[in-house]
PDB file of C-alpha atoms and ligand atoms in Angstrom:
ATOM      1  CA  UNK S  31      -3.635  -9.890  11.147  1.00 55.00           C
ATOM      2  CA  UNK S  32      -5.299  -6.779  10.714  1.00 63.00           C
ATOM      3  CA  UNK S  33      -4.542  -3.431  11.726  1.00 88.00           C
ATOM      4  CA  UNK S  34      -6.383  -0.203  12.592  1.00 94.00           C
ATOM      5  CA  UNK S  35      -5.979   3.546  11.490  1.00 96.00           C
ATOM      6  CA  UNK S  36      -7.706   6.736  10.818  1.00 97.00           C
ATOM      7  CA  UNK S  37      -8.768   7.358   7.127  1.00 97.00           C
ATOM      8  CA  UNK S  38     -11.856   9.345   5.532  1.00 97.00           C
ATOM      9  CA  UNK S  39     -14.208   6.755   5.112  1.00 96.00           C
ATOM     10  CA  UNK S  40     -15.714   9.125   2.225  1.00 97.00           C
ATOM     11  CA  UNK S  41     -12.272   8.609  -0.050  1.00 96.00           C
ATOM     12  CA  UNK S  42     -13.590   5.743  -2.166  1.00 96.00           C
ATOM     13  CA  UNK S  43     -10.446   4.388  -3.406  1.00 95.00           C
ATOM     14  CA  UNK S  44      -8.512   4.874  -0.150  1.00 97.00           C
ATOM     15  CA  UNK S  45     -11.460   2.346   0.957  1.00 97.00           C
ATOM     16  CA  UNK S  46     -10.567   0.312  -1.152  1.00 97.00           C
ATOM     17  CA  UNK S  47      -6.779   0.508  -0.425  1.00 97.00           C
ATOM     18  CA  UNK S  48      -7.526  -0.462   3.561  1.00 97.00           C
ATOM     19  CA  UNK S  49      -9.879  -3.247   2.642  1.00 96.00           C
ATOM     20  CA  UNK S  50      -7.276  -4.570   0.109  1.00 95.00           C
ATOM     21  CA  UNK S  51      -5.022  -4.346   3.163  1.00 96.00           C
ATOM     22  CA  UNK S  52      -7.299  -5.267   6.261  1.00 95.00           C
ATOM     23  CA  UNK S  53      -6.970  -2.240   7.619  1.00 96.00           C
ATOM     24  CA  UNK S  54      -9.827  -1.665   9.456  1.00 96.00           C
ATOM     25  CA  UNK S  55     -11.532   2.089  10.739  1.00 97.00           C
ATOM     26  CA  UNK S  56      -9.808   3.314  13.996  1.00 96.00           C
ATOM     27  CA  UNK S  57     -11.450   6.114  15.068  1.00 96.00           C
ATOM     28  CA  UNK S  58      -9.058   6.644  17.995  1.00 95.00           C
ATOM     29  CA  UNK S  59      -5.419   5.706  16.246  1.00 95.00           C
ATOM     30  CA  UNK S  60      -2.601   7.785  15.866  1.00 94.00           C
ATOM     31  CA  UNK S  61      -1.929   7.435  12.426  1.00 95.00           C
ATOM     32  CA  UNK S  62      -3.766   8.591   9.326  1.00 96.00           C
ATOM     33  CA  UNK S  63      -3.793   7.302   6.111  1.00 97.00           C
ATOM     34  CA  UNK S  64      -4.685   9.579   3.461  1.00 96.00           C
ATOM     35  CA  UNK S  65      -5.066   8.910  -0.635  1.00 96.00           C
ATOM     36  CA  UNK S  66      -4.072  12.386  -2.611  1.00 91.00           C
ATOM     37  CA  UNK S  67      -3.045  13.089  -6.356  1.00 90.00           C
ATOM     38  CA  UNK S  68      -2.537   9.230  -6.683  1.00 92.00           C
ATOM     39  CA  UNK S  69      -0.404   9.170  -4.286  1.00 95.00           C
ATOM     40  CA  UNK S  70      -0.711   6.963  -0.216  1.00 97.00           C
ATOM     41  CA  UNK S  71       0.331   8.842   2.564  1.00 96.00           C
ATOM     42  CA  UNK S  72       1.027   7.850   6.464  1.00 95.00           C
ATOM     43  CA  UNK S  73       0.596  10.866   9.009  1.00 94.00           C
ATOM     44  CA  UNK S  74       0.470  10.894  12.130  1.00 92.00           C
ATOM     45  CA  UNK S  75      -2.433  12.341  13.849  1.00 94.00           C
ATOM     46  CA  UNK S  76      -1.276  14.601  16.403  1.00 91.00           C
ATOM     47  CA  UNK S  77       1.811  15.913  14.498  1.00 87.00           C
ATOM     48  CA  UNK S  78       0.043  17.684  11.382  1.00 84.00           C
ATOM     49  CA  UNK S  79       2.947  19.639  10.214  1.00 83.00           C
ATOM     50  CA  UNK S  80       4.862  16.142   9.619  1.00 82.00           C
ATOM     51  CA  UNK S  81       4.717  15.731   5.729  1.00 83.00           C
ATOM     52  CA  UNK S  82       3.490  12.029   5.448  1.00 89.00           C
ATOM     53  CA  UNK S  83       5.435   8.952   5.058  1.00 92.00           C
ATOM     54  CA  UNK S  84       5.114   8.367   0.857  1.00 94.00           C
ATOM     55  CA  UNK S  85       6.712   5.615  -1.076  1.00 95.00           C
ATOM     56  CA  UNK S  86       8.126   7.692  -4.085  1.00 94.00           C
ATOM     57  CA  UNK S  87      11.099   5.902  -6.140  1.00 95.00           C
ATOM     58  CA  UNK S  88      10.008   8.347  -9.470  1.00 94.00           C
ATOM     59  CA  UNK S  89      11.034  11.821  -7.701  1.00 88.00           C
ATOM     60  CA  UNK S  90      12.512  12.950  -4.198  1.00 76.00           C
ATOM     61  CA  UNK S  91      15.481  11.269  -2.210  1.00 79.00           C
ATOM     62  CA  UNK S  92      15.926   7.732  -4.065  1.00 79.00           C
ATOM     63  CA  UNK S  93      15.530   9.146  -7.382  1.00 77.00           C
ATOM     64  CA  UNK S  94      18.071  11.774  -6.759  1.00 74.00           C
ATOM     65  CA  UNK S  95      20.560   8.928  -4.898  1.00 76.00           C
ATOM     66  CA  UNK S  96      20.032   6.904  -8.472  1.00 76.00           C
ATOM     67  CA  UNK S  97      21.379   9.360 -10.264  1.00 76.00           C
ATOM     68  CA  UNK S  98      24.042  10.846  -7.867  1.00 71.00           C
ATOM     69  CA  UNK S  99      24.827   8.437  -5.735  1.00 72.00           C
ATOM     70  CA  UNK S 100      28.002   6.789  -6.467  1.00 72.00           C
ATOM     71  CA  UNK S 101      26.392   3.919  -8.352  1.00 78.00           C
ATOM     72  CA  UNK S 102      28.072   0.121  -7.697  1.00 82.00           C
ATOM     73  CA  UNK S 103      30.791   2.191  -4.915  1.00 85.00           C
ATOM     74  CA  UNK S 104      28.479   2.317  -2.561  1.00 92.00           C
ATOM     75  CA  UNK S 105      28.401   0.176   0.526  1.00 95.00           C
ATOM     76  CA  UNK S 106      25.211  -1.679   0.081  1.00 96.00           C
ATOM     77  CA  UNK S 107      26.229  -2.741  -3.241  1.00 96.00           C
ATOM     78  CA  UNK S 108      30.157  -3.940  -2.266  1.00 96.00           C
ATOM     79  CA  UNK S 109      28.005  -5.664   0.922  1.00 98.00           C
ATOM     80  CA  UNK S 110      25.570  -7.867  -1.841  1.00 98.00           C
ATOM     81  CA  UNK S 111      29.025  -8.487  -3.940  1.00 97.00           C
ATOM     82  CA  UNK S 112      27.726  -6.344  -7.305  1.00 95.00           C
ATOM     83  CA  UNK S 113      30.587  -5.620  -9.549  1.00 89.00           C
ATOM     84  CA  UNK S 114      31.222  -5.995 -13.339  1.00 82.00           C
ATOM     85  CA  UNK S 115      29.981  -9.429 -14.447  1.00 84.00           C
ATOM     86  CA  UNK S 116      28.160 -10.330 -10.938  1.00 92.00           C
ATOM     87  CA  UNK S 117      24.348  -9.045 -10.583  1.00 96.00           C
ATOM     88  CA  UNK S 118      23.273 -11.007  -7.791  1.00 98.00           C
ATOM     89  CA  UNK S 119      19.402 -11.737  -6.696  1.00 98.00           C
ATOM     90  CA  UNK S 120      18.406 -10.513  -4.115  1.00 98.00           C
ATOM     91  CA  UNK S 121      15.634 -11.137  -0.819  1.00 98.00           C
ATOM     92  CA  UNK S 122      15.292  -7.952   0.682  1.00 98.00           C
ATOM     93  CA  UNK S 123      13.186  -9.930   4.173  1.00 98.00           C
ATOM     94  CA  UNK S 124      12.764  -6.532   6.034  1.00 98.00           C
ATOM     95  CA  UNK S 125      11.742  -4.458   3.353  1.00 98.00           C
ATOM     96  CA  UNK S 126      10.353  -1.187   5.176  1.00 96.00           C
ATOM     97  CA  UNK S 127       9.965   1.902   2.602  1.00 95.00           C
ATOM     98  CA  UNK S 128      11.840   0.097  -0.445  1.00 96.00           C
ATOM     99  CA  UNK S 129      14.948   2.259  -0.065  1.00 94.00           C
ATOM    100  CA  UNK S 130      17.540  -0.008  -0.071  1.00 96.00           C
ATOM    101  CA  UNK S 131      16.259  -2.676  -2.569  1.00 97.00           C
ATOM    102  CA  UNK S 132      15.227   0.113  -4.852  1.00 96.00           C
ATOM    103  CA  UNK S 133      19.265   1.050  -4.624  1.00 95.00           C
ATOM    104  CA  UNK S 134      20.190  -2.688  -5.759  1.00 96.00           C
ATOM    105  CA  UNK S 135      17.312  -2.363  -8.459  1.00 96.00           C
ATOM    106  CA  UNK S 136      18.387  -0.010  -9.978  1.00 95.00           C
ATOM    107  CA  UNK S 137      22.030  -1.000 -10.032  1.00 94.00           C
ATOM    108  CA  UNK S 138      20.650  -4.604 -12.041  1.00 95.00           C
ATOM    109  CA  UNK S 139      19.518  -6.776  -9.058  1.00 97.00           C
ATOM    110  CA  UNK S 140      16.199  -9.004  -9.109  1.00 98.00           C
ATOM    111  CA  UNK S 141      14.844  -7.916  -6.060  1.00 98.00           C
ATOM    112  CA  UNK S 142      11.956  -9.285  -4.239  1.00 98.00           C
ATOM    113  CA  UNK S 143      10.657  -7.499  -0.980  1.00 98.00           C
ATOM    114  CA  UNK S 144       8.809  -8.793   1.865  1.00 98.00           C
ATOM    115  CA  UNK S 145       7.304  -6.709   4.744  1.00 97.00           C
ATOM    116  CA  UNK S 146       5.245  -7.945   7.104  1.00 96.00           C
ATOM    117  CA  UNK S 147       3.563  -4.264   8.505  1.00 96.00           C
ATOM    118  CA  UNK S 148       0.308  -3.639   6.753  1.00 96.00           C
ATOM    119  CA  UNK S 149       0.279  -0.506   6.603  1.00 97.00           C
ATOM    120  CA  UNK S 150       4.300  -0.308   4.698  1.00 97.00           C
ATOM    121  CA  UNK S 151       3.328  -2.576   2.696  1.00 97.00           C
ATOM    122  CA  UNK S 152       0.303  -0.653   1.169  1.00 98.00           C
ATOM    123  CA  UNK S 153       2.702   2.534   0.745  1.00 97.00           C
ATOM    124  CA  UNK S 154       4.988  -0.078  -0.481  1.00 98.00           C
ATOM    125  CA  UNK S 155       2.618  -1.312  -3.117  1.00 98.00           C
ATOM    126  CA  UNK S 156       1.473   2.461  -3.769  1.00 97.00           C
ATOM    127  CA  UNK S 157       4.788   3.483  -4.797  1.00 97.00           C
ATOM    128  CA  UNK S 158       5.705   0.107  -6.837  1.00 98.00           C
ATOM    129  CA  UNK S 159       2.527   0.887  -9.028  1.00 97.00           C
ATOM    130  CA  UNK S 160       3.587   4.593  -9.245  1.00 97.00           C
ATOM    131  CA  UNK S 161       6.958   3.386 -10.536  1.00 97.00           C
ATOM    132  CA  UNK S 162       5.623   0.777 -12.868  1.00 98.00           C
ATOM    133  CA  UNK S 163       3.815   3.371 -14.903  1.00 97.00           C
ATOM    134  CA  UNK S 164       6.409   5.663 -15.345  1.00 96.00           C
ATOM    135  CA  UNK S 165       8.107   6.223 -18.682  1.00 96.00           C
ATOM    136  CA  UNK S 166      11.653   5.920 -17.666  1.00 93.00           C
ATOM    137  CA  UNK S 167      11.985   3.803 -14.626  1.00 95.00           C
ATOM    138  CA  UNK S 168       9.041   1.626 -15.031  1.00 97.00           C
ATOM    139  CA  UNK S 169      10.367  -0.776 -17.444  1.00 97.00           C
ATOM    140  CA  UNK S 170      13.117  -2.361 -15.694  1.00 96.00           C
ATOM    141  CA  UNK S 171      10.965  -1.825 -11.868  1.00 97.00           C
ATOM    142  CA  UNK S 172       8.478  -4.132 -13.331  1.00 98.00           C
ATOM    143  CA  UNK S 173      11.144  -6.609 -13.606  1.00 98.00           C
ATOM    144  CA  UNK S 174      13.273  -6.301 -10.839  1.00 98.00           C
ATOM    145  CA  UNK S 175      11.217  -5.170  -7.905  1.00 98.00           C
ATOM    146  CA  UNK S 176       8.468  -7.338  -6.719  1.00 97.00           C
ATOM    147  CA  UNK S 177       6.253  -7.332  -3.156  1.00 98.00           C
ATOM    148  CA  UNK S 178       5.124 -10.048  -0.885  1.00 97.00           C
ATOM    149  CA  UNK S 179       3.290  -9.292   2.282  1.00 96.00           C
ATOM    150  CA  UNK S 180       4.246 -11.620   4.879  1.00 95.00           C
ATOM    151  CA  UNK S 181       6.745 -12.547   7.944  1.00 96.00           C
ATOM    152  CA  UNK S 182       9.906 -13.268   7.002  1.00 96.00           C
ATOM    153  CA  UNK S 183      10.274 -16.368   9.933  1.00 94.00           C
ATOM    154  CA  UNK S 184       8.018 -18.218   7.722  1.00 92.00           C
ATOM    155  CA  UNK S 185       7.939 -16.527   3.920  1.00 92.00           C
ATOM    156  CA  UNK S 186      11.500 -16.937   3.524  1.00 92.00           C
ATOM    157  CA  UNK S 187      10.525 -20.824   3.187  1.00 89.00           C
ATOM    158  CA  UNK S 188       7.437 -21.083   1.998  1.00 90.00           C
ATOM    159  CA  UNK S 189       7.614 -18.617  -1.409  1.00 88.00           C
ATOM    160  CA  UNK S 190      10.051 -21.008  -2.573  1.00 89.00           C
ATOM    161  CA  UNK S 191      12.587 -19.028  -4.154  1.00 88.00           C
ATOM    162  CA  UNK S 192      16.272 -18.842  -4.397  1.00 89.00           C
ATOM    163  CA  UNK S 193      18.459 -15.659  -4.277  1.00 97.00           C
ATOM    164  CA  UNK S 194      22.074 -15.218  -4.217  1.00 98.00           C
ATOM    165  CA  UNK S 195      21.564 -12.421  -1.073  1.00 98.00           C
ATOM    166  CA  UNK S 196      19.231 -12.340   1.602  1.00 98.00           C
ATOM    167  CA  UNK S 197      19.383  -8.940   2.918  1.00 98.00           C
ATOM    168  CA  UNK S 198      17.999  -7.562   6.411  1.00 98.00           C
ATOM    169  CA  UNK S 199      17.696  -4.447   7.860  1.00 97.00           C
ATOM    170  CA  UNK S 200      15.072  -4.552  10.989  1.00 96.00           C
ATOM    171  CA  UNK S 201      14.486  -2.146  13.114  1.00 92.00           C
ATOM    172  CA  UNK S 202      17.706  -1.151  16.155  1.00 85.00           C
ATOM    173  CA  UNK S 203      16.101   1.218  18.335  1.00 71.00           C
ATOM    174  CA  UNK S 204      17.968   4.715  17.257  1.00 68.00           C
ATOM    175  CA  UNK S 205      20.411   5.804  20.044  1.00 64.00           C
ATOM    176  CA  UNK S 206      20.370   9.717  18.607  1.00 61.00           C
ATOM    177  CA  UNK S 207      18.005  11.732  20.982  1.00 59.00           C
ATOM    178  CA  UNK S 208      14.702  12.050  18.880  1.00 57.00           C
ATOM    179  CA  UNK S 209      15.431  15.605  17.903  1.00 59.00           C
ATOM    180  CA  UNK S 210      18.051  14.306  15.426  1.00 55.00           C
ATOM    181  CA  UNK S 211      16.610  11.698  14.046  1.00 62.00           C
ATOM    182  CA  UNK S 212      14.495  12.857  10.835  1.00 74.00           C
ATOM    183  CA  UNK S 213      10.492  13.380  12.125  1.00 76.00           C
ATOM    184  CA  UNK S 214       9.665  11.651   9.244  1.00 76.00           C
ATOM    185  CA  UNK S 215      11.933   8.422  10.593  1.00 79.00           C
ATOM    186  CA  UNK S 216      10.609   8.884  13.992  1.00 80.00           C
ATOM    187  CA  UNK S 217       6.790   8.610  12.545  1.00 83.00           C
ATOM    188  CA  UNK S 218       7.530   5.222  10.624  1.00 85.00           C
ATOM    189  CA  UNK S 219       9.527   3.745  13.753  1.00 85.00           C
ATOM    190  CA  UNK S 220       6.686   4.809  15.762  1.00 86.00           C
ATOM    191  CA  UNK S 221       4.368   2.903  13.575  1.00 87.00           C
ATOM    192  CA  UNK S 222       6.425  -0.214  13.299  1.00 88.00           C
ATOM    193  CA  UNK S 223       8.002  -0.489  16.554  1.00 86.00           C
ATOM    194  CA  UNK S 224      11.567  -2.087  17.050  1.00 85.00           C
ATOM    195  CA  UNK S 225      11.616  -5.639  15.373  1.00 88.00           C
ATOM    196  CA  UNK S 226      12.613  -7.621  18.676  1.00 90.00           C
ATOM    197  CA  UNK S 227      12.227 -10.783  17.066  1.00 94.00           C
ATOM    198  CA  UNK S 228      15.151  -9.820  14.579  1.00 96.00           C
ATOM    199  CA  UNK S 229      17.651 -12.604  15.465  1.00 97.00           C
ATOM    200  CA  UNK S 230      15.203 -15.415  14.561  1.00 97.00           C
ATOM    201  CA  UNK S 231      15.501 -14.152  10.775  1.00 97.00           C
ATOM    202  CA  UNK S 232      19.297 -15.311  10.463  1.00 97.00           C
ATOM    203  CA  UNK S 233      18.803 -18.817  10.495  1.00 97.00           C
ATOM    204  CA  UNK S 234      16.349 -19.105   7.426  1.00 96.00           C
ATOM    205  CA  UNK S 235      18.224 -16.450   5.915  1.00 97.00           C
ATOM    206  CA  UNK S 236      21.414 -18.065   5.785  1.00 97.00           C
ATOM    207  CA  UNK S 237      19.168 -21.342   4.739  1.00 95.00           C
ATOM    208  CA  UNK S 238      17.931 -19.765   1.485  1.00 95.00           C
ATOM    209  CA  UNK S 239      20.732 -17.771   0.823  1.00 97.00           C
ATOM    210  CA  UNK S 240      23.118 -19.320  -2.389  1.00 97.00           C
ATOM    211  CA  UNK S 241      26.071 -16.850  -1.529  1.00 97.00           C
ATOM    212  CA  UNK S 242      25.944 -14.231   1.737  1.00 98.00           C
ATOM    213  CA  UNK S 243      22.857 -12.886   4.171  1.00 98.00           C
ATOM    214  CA  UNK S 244      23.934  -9.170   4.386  1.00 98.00           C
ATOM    215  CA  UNK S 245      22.743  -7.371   7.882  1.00 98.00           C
ATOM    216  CA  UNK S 246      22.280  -3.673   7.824  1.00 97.00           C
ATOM    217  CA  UNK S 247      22.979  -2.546  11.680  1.00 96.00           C
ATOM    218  CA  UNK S 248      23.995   0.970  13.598  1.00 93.00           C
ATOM    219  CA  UNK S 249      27.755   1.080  14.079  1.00 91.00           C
ATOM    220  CA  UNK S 250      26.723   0.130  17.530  1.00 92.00           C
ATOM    221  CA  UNK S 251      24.861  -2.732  17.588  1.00 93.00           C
ATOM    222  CA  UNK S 252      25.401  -6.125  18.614  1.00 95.00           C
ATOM    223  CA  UNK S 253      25.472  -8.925  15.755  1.00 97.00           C
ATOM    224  CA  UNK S 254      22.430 -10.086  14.483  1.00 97.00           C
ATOM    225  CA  UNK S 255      21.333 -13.258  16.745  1.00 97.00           C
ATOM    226  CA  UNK S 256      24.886 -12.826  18.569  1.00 97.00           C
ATOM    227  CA  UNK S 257      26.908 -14.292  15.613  1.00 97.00           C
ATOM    228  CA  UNK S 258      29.505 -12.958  14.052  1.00 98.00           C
ATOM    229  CA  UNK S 259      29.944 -12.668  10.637  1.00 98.00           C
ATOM    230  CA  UNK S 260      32.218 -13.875   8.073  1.00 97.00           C
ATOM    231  CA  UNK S 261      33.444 -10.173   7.302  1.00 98.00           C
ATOM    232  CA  UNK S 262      31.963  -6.220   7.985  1.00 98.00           C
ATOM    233  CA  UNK S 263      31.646  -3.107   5.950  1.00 97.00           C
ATOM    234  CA  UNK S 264      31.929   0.147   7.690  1.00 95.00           C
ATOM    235  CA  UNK S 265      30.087   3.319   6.448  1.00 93.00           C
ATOM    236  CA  UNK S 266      29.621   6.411   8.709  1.00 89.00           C
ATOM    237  CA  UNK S 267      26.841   5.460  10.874  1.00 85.00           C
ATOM    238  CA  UNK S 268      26.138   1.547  10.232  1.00 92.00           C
ATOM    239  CA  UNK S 269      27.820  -1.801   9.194  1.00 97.00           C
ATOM    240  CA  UNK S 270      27.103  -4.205   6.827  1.00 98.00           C
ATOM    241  CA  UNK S 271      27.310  -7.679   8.570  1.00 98.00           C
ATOM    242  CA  UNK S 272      28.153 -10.522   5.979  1.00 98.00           C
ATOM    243  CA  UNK S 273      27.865 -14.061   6.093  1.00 98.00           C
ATOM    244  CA  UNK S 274      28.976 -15.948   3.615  1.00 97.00           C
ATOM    245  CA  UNK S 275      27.615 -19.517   3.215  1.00 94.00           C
ATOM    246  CA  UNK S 276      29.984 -21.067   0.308  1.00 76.00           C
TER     247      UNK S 276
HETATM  248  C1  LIG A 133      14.417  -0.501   9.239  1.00 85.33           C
HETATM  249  S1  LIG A 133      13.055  -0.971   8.241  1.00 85.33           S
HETATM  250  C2  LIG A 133      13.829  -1.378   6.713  1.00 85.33           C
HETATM  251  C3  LIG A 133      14.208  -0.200   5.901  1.00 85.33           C
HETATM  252  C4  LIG A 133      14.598  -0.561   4.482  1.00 85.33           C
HETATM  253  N1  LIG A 133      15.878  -1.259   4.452  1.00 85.33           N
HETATM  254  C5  LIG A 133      14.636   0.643   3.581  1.00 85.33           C
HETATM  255  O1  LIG A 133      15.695   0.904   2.985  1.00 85.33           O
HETATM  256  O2  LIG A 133      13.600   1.334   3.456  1.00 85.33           O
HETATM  257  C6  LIG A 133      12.586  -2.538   8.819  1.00 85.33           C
HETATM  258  C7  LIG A 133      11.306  -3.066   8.178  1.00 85.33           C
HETATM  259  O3  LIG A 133      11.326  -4.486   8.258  1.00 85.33           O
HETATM  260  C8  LIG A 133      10.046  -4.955   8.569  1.00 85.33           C
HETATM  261  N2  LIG A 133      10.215  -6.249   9.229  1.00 85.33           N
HETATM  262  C9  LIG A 133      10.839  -6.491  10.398  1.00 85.33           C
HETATM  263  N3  LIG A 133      10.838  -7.787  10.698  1.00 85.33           N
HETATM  264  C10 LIG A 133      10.194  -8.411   9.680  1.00 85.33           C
HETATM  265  C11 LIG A 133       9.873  -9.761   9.419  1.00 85.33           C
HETATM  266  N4  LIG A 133      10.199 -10.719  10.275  1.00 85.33           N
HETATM  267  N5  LIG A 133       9.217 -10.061   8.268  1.00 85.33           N
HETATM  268  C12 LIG A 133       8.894  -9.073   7.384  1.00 85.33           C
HETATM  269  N6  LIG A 133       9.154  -7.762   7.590  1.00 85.33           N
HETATM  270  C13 LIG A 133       9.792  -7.433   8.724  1.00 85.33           C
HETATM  271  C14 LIG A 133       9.478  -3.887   9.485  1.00 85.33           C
HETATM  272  O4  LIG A 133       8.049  -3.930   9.504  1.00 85.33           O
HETATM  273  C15 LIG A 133      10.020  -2.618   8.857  1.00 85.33           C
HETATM  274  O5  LIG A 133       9.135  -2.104   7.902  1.00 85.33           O
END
């Protein structure tokens, strides 16, 4: 499927990003892509103060959350069941900006992503190559963090791998008037919409899963296709649905 935004048709390698992508020349979208310093960036047209939408796991939030951020005690990585002597590996189905998989990266876990948006998945692939390169992460991303572009309903199947966790985290339409949530959020969910067809990604989650699915939801949401899970971690503002399937 292709899909259509603004760029500068004059940026030679940011052609060659959208054609690598099938993103095709909207004159009249909302959203601009723009290729600076090496780097992809999503804006939104009408809100030019907005910094962009970057995938950056060298510098910034994630890099400062690898190194501060409370390591294998944090939620996401008690919801995948990482402790001493268990890495597991992981599907990350609804992989958005790479924030949470880039968390169970760098904590050990084989990660492999798959996002079905065009347009995330070229700032996903921007920041991957970004992070392959560099001298102190790059190493261990070019092992454990891996992209495939595709819907979940059917990749999930058809790549043909196993993992110990499949782990979602679509979209729940935010319940915080739009003020409060971050205008940088509030661009990408603008840009991806709200994932209705969530609940049809538990079934061949919990078919390629070896050990749990994991669901990432607001504190509150409704289960995941109305089925409630083997056990729940709490954090301030979401849950962490498990299912086990041993
Ligand atoms: C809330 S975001 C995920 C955020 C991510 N956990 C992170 O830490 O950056 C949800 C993402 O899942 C993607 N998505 C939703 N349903 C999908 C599906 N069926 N297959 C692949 N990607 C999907 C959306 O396009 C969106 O980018």
């Amino acid at each position: 499927m292709s899909t259509s935004i603004f760029f500068d048709q004059s940026n030679v390698e940011l052609v060659d990003i959208c054609q690598r992508w099938q993103l095709t020349f909207s004159e009249g979208s909302a959203f601009e892509l723009k290729y600076h310093n090496q780097r992809l960036a999503l804006h939104k047209r009408d809100e030019p103060k907005v910094s962009g939408i970057i995938v950056d796991f060298v510098g910034g939030a994630v890099a400062h959350r690898r190194k501060f951020g409370g390591g294998k005690g944090q939620a996401i990585a008690k919801a995948v069941g990482l402790k001493n002597g268990n890495i597991p590996s992981v599907i990350d189905a609804t992989a958005g900006l790479g924030r949470d998989a880039f968390v169970l990266a760098s904590l050990g876990c084989n990660v492999t992503l798959i996002e079905r948006q065009s347009v995330v998945a070229a700032l996903l692939e921007d920041g991957l190559k970004r992070a392959y390169q560099d001298p102190e992460i790059g190493k261990w991303m070019q092992q454990r963090m891996r992209l495939h572009h595709g819907a979940s309903q059917n990749s999930l199947n058809e790549l043909g791998i196993e993992a110990d966790v499949v782990y979602l985290d679509p979209m729940y339409p935010h319940r915080e008037k739009s003020a409060q949530v971050k205008k940088e959020m509030r661009l990408f969910q603008t840009l991806v919409g709200s994932d209705d067809d969530a609940d049809e990604l538990l079934p061949p989650a919990l078919n390629i899963a070896q050990k749990r699915v994991v669901v990432k939801r607001p504190d509150y949401a409704e289960y995941l296709n109305g089925q409630t899970p083997s056990a729940s971690i709490k954090t301030k503002k979401n849950r962490f649905d498990l299912y086990s399937v041993l």
